[in-house]
JSON list of C-alpha atoms in Angstrom, two decimals:
[
{"chain": "V", "resi": 121, "resn": "ALA", "atom": "CA", "xyz": [-17.99, -16.39, -82.08]},
{"chain": "V", "resi": 122, "resn": "GLU", "atom": "CA", "xyz": [-18.24, -19.79, -80.39]},
{"chain": "V", "resi": 123, "resn": "PHE", "atom": "CA", "xyz": [-16.01, -18.60, -77.55]},
{"chain": "V", "resi": 124, "resn": "VAL", "atom": "CA", "xyz": [-18.20, -15.54, -76.97]},
{"chain": "V", "resi": 125, "resn": "ARG", "atom": "CA", "xyz": [-21.31, -17.75, -76.77]},
{"chain": "V", "resi": 126, "resn": "TRP", "atom": "CA", "xyz": [-19.52, -20.01, -74.29]},
{"chain": "V", "resi": 127, "resn": "VAL", "atom": "CA", "xyz": [-18.51, -17.03, -72.12]},
{"chain": "V", "resi": 128, "resn": "GLU", "atom": "CA", "xyz": [-22.03, -15.60, -72.22]},
{"chain": "V", "resi": 129, "resn": "SER", "atom": "CA", "xyz": [-23.45, -18.98, -71.22]},
{"chain": "V", "resi": 130, "resn": "LEU", "atom": "CA", "xyz": [-21.39, -19.08, -68.01]},
{"chain": "V", "resi": 131, "resn": "PRO", "atom": "CA", "xyz": [-23.35, -18.34, -64.83]},
{"chain": "V", "resi": 132, "resn": "SER", "atom": "CA", "xyz": [-22.82, -14.87, -63.40]},
{"chain": "V", "resi": 133, "resn": "ASN", "atom": "CA", "xyz": [-22.01, -16.19, -59.91]},
{"chain": "V", "resi": 134, "resn": "GLN", "atom": "CA", "xyz": [-18.99, -18.44, -59.74]},
{"chain": "V", "resi": 135, "resn": "THR", "atom": "CA", "xyz": [-18.24, -20.61, -56.74]},
{"chain": "V", "resi": 136, "resn": "PRO", "atom": "CA", "xyz": [-14.83, -20.33, -55.06]},
{"chain": "V", "resi": 137, "resn": "GLU", "atom": "CA", "xyz": [-14.05, -23.88, -56.20]},
{"chain": "V", "resi": 138, "resn": "TRP", "atom": "CA", "xyz": [-14.00, -22.59, -59.78]},
{"chain": "V", "resi": 139, "resn": "LEU", "atom": "CA", "xyz": [-10.81, -20.68, -58.87]},
{"chain": "V", "resi": 140, "resn": "GLY", "atom": "CA", "xyz": [-9.33, -23.56, -56.89]},
{"chain": "V", "resi": 141, "resn": "LEU", "atom": "CA", "xyz": [-10.29, -22.10, -53.51]},
{"chain": "V", "resi": 142, "resn": "PRO", "atom": "CA", "xyz": [-12.02, -23.99, -50.70]},
{"chain": "V", "resi": 143, "resn": "GLY", "atom": "CA", "xyz": [-15.81, -23.89, -50.65]},
{"chain": "V", "resi": 144, "resn": "ASN", "atom": "CA", "xyz": [-15.96, -21.74, -47.52]},
{"chain": "V", "resi": 145, "resn": "ALA", "atom": "CA", "xyz": [-13.57, -19.06, -48.86]},
{"chain": "V", "resi": 146, "resn": "GLU", "atom": "CA", "xyz": [-16.32, -16.47, -49.32]},
{"chain": "V", "resi": 147, "resn": "ASN", "atom": "CA", "xyz": [-17.69, -17.08, -45.81]},
{"chain": "V", "resi": 148, "resn": "VAL", "atom": "CA", "xyz": [-14.20, -16.66, -44.34]},
{"chain": "V", "resi": 149, "resn": "LEU", "atom": "CA", "xyz": [-13.74, -13.41, -46.27]},
{"chain": "V", "resi": 150, "resn": "LEU", "atom": "CA", "xyz": [-17.09, -12.02, -45.14]},
{"chain": "V", "resi": 151, "resn": "THR", "atom": "CA", "xyz": [-16.48, -13.07, -41.53]},
{"chain": "V", "resi": 152, "resn": "THR", "atom": "CA", "xyz": [-13.09, -11.38, -41.54]},
{"chain": "V", "resi": 153, "resn": "ARG", "atom": "CA", "xyz": [-14.55, -8.18, -42.98]},
{"chain": "V", "resi": 154, "resn": "GLY", "atom": "CA", "xyz": [-17.37, -8.17, -40.44]},
{"chain": "V", "resi": 155, "resn": "THR", "atom": "CA", "xyz": [-14.96, -8.70, -37.57]},
{"chain": "V", "resi": 156, "resn": "ALA", "atom": "CA", "xyz": [-12.72, -5.88, -38.80]},
{"chain": "V", "resi": 157, "resn": "LEU", "atom": "CA", "xyz": [-15.74, -3.59, -39.06]},
{"chain": "V", "resi": 158, "resn": "THR", "atom": "CA", "xyz": [-16.82, -4.47, -35.51]},
{"chain": "V", "resi": 159, "resn": "ILE", "atom": "CA", "xyz": [-13.34, -3.68, -34.17]},
{"chain": "V", "resi": 160, "resn": "LYS", "atom": "CA", "xyz": [-13.32, -0.33, -35.99]},
{"chain": "V", "resi": 161, "resn": "LEU", "atom": "CA", "xyz": [-16.75, 0.56, -34.58]},
{"chain": "V", "resi": 162, "resn": "LEU", "atom": "CA", "xyz": [-15.63, -0.28, -31.03]},
{"chain": "V", "resi": 163, "resn": "LYS", "atom": "CA", "xyz": [-12.54, 1.88, -31.45]},
{"chain": "V", "resi": 164, "resn": "MET", "atom": "CA", "xyz": [-14.65, 4.74, -32.79]},
{"chain": "V", "resi": 165, "resn": "GLN", "atom": "CA", "xyz": [-16.99, 4.39, -29.84]},
{"chain": "V", "resi": 166, "resn": "ALA", "atom": "CA", "xyz": [-14.05, 4.50, -27.42]},
{"chain": "V", "resi": 167, "resn": "LEU", "atom": "CA", "xyz": [-12.68, 7.63, -29.14]},
{"chain": "V", "resi": 168, "resn": "ALA", "atom": "CA", "xyz": [-16.10, 9.30, -29.03]},
{"chain": "V", "resi": 169, "resn": "SER", "atom": "CA", "xyz": [-16.30, 8.45, -25.34]},
{"chain": "V", "resi": 170, "resn": "ASP", "atom": "CA", "xyz": [-12.87, 10.01, -24.82]},
{"chain": "V", "resi": 171, "resn": "ASP", "atom": "CA", "xyz": [-14.08, 13.21, -26.46]},
{"chain": "V", "resi": 172, "resn": "ASP", "atom": "CA", "xyz": [-17.20, 13.22, -24.28]},
{"chain": "V", "resi": 173, "resn": "ASP", "atom": "CA", "xyz": [-15.09, 12.63, -21.17]},
{"chain": "V", "resi": 174, "resn": "ASP", "atom": "CA", "xyz": [-12.79, 15.52, -22.14]},
{"chain": "V", "resi": 175, "resn": "ASP", "atom": "CA", "xyz": [-15.80, 17.80, -22.58]},
{"chain": "V", "resi": 176, "resn": "ASP", "atom": "CA", "xyz": [-17.20, 16.68, -19.21]},
{"chain": "V", "resi": 177, "resn": "SER", "atom": "CA", "xyz": [-13.88, 17.17, -17.42]},
{"chain": "V", "resi": 178, "resn": "SER", "atom": "CA", "xyz": [-13.43, 20.70, -18.80]},
{"chain": "V", "resi": 179, "resn": "SER", "atom": "CA", "xyz": [-16.92, 21.68, -17.67]},
{"chain": "V", "resi": 180, "resn": "SER", "atom": "CA", "xyz": [-16.50, 20.12, -14.21]},
{"chain": "V", "resi": 181, "resn": "GLY", "atom": "CA", "xyz": [-13.37, 21.98, -13.26]},
{"chain": "V", "resi": 182, "resn": "GLY", "atom": "CA", "xyz": [-10.83, 19.58, -14.78]},
{"chain": "V", "resi": 183, "resn": "LEU", "atom": "CA", "xyz": [-11.91, 16.45, -12.90]},
{"chain": "V", "resi": 184, "resn": "ALA", "atom": "CA", "xyz": [-12.79, 13.47, -15.03]},
{"chain": "V", "resi": 185, "resn": "THR", "atom": "CA", "xyz": [-16.23, 12.18, -14.12]},
{"chain": "V", "resi": 186, "resn": "SER", "atom": "CA", "xyz": [-15.93, 8.52, -15.10]},
{"chain": "V", "resi": 187, "resn": "PRO", "atom": "CA", "xyz": [-12.53, 7.06, -15.97]},
{"chain": "V", "resi": 188, "resn": "PRO", "atom": "CA", "xyz": [-13.71, 3.50, -15.21]},
{"chain": "V", "resi": 189, "resn": "ALA", "atom": "CA", "xyz": [-16.22, 3.72, -18.09]},
{"chain": "V", "resi": 190, "resn": "HIS", "atom": "CA", "xyz": [-13.40, 4.57, -20.47]},
{"chain": "V", "resi": 191, "resn": "GLN", "atom": "CA", "xyz": [-11.31, 1.71, -19.14]},
{"chain": "V", "resi": 192, "resn": "GLN", "atom": "CA", "xyz": [-14.21, -0.70, -19.59]},
{"chain": "V", "resi": 193, "resn": "GLN", "atom": "CA", "xyz": [-14.65, 0.38, -23.22]},
{"chain": "V", "resi": 194, "resn": "GLN", "atom": "CA", "xyz": [-10.92, 0.01, -23.86]},
{"chain": "V", "resi": 195, "resn": "GLN", "atom": "CA", "xyz": [-10.99, -3.48, -22.36]},
{"chain": "V", "resi": 196, "resn": "ALA", "atom": "CA", "xyz": [-14.03, -4.36, -24.48]},
{"chain": "V", "resi": 197, "resn": "ALA", "atom": "CA", "xyz": [-12.23, -3.19, -27.63]},
{"chain": "V", "resi": 198, "resn": "GLU", "atom": "CA", "xyz": [-9.15, -5.24, -26.72]},
{"chain": "V", "resi": 199, "resn": "ALA", "atom": "CA", "xyz": [-11.31, -8.29, -26.01]},
{"chain": "V", "resi": 200, "resn": "ALA", "atom": "CA", "xyz": [-13.04, -7.85, -29.39]},
{"chain": "V", "resi": 201, "resn": "GLU", "atom": "CA", "xyz": [-9.65, -7.71, -31.13]},
{"chain": "V", "resi": 202, "resn": "ALA", "atom": "CA", "xyz": [-8.54, -10.89, -29.33]},
{"chain": "V", "resi": 203, "resn": "ALA", "atom": "CA", "xyz": [-11.78, -12.64, -30.25]},
{"chain": "V", "resi": 204, "resn": "ALA", "atom": "CA", "xyz": [-11.41, -11.52, -33.86]},
{"chain": "V", "resi": 205, "resn": "ALA", "atom": "CA", "xyz": [-7.87, -12.89, -34.01]},
{"chain": "V", "resi": 206, "resn": "ALA", "atom": "CA", "xyz": [-9.03, -16.19, -32.55]},
{"chain": "V", "resi": 207, "resn": "LEU", "atom": "CA", "xyz": [-11.94, -16.34, -34.99]},
{"chain": "V", "resi": 208, "resn": "ALA", "atom": "CA", "xyz": [-9.70, -15.56, -37.95]},
{"chain": "V", "resi": 209, "resn": "SER", "atom": "CA", "xyz": [-7.20, -18.25, -37.01]},
{"chain": "V", "resi": 210, "resn": "SER", "atom": "CA", "xyz": [-9.89, -20.88, -36.51]},
{"chain": "V", "resi": 211, "resn": "SER", "atom": "CA", "xyz": [-11.91, -20.05, -39.62]},
{"chain": "V", "resi": 212, "resn": "ALA", "atom": "CA", "xyz": [-8.92, -19.73, -41.92]},
{"chain": "V", "resi": 213, "resn": "SER", "atom": "CA", "xyz": [-8.42, -23.47, -41.92]},
{"chain": "V", "resi": 214, "resn": "GLY", "atom": "CA", "xyz": [-12.11, -24.29, -41.51]},
{"chain": "V", "resi": 215, "resn": "VAL", "atom": "CA", "xyz": [-11.33, -26.32, -38.39]},
{"chain": "V", "resi": 216, "resn": "PRO", "atom": "CA", "xyz": [-11.92, -24.75, -34.97]},
{"chain": "V", "resi": 217, "resn": "ARG", "atom": "CA", "xyz": [-8.81, -24.58, -32.84]},
{"chain": "V", "resi": 218, "resn": "PRO", "atom": "CA", "xyz": [-8.54, -24.59, -29.07]},
{"chain": "V", "resi": 219, "resn": "ALA", "atom": "CA", "xyz": [-7.82, -21.19, -27.51]},
{"chain": "V", "resi": 220, "resn": "TRP", "atom": "CA", "xyz": [-4.33, -22.27, -26.38]},
{"chain": "V", "resi": 221, "resn": "MET", "atom": "CA", "xyz": [-3.10, -22.87, -29.95]}
]
């Protein structure tokens, strides 16, 4: 009975330190999830653009109307992935690292 009262008296939100994790563990987790979501959205946008380009090329006699736009989106997605990797490596330790590391 005493144990149950003790458990019920615990706060509903526990800090990461309670589990032996660093204080910024939740922020790192949320940042990583947000970055992964952003990368997925950029990839989906690039795929949707590919579908639109395919539809445009079939209606214009087989000639693609704007391959540079697709290339720009692909480069943007690759840059986002690189930025996410750099962010993940710097925020994992809590100390920002130079880009060359």
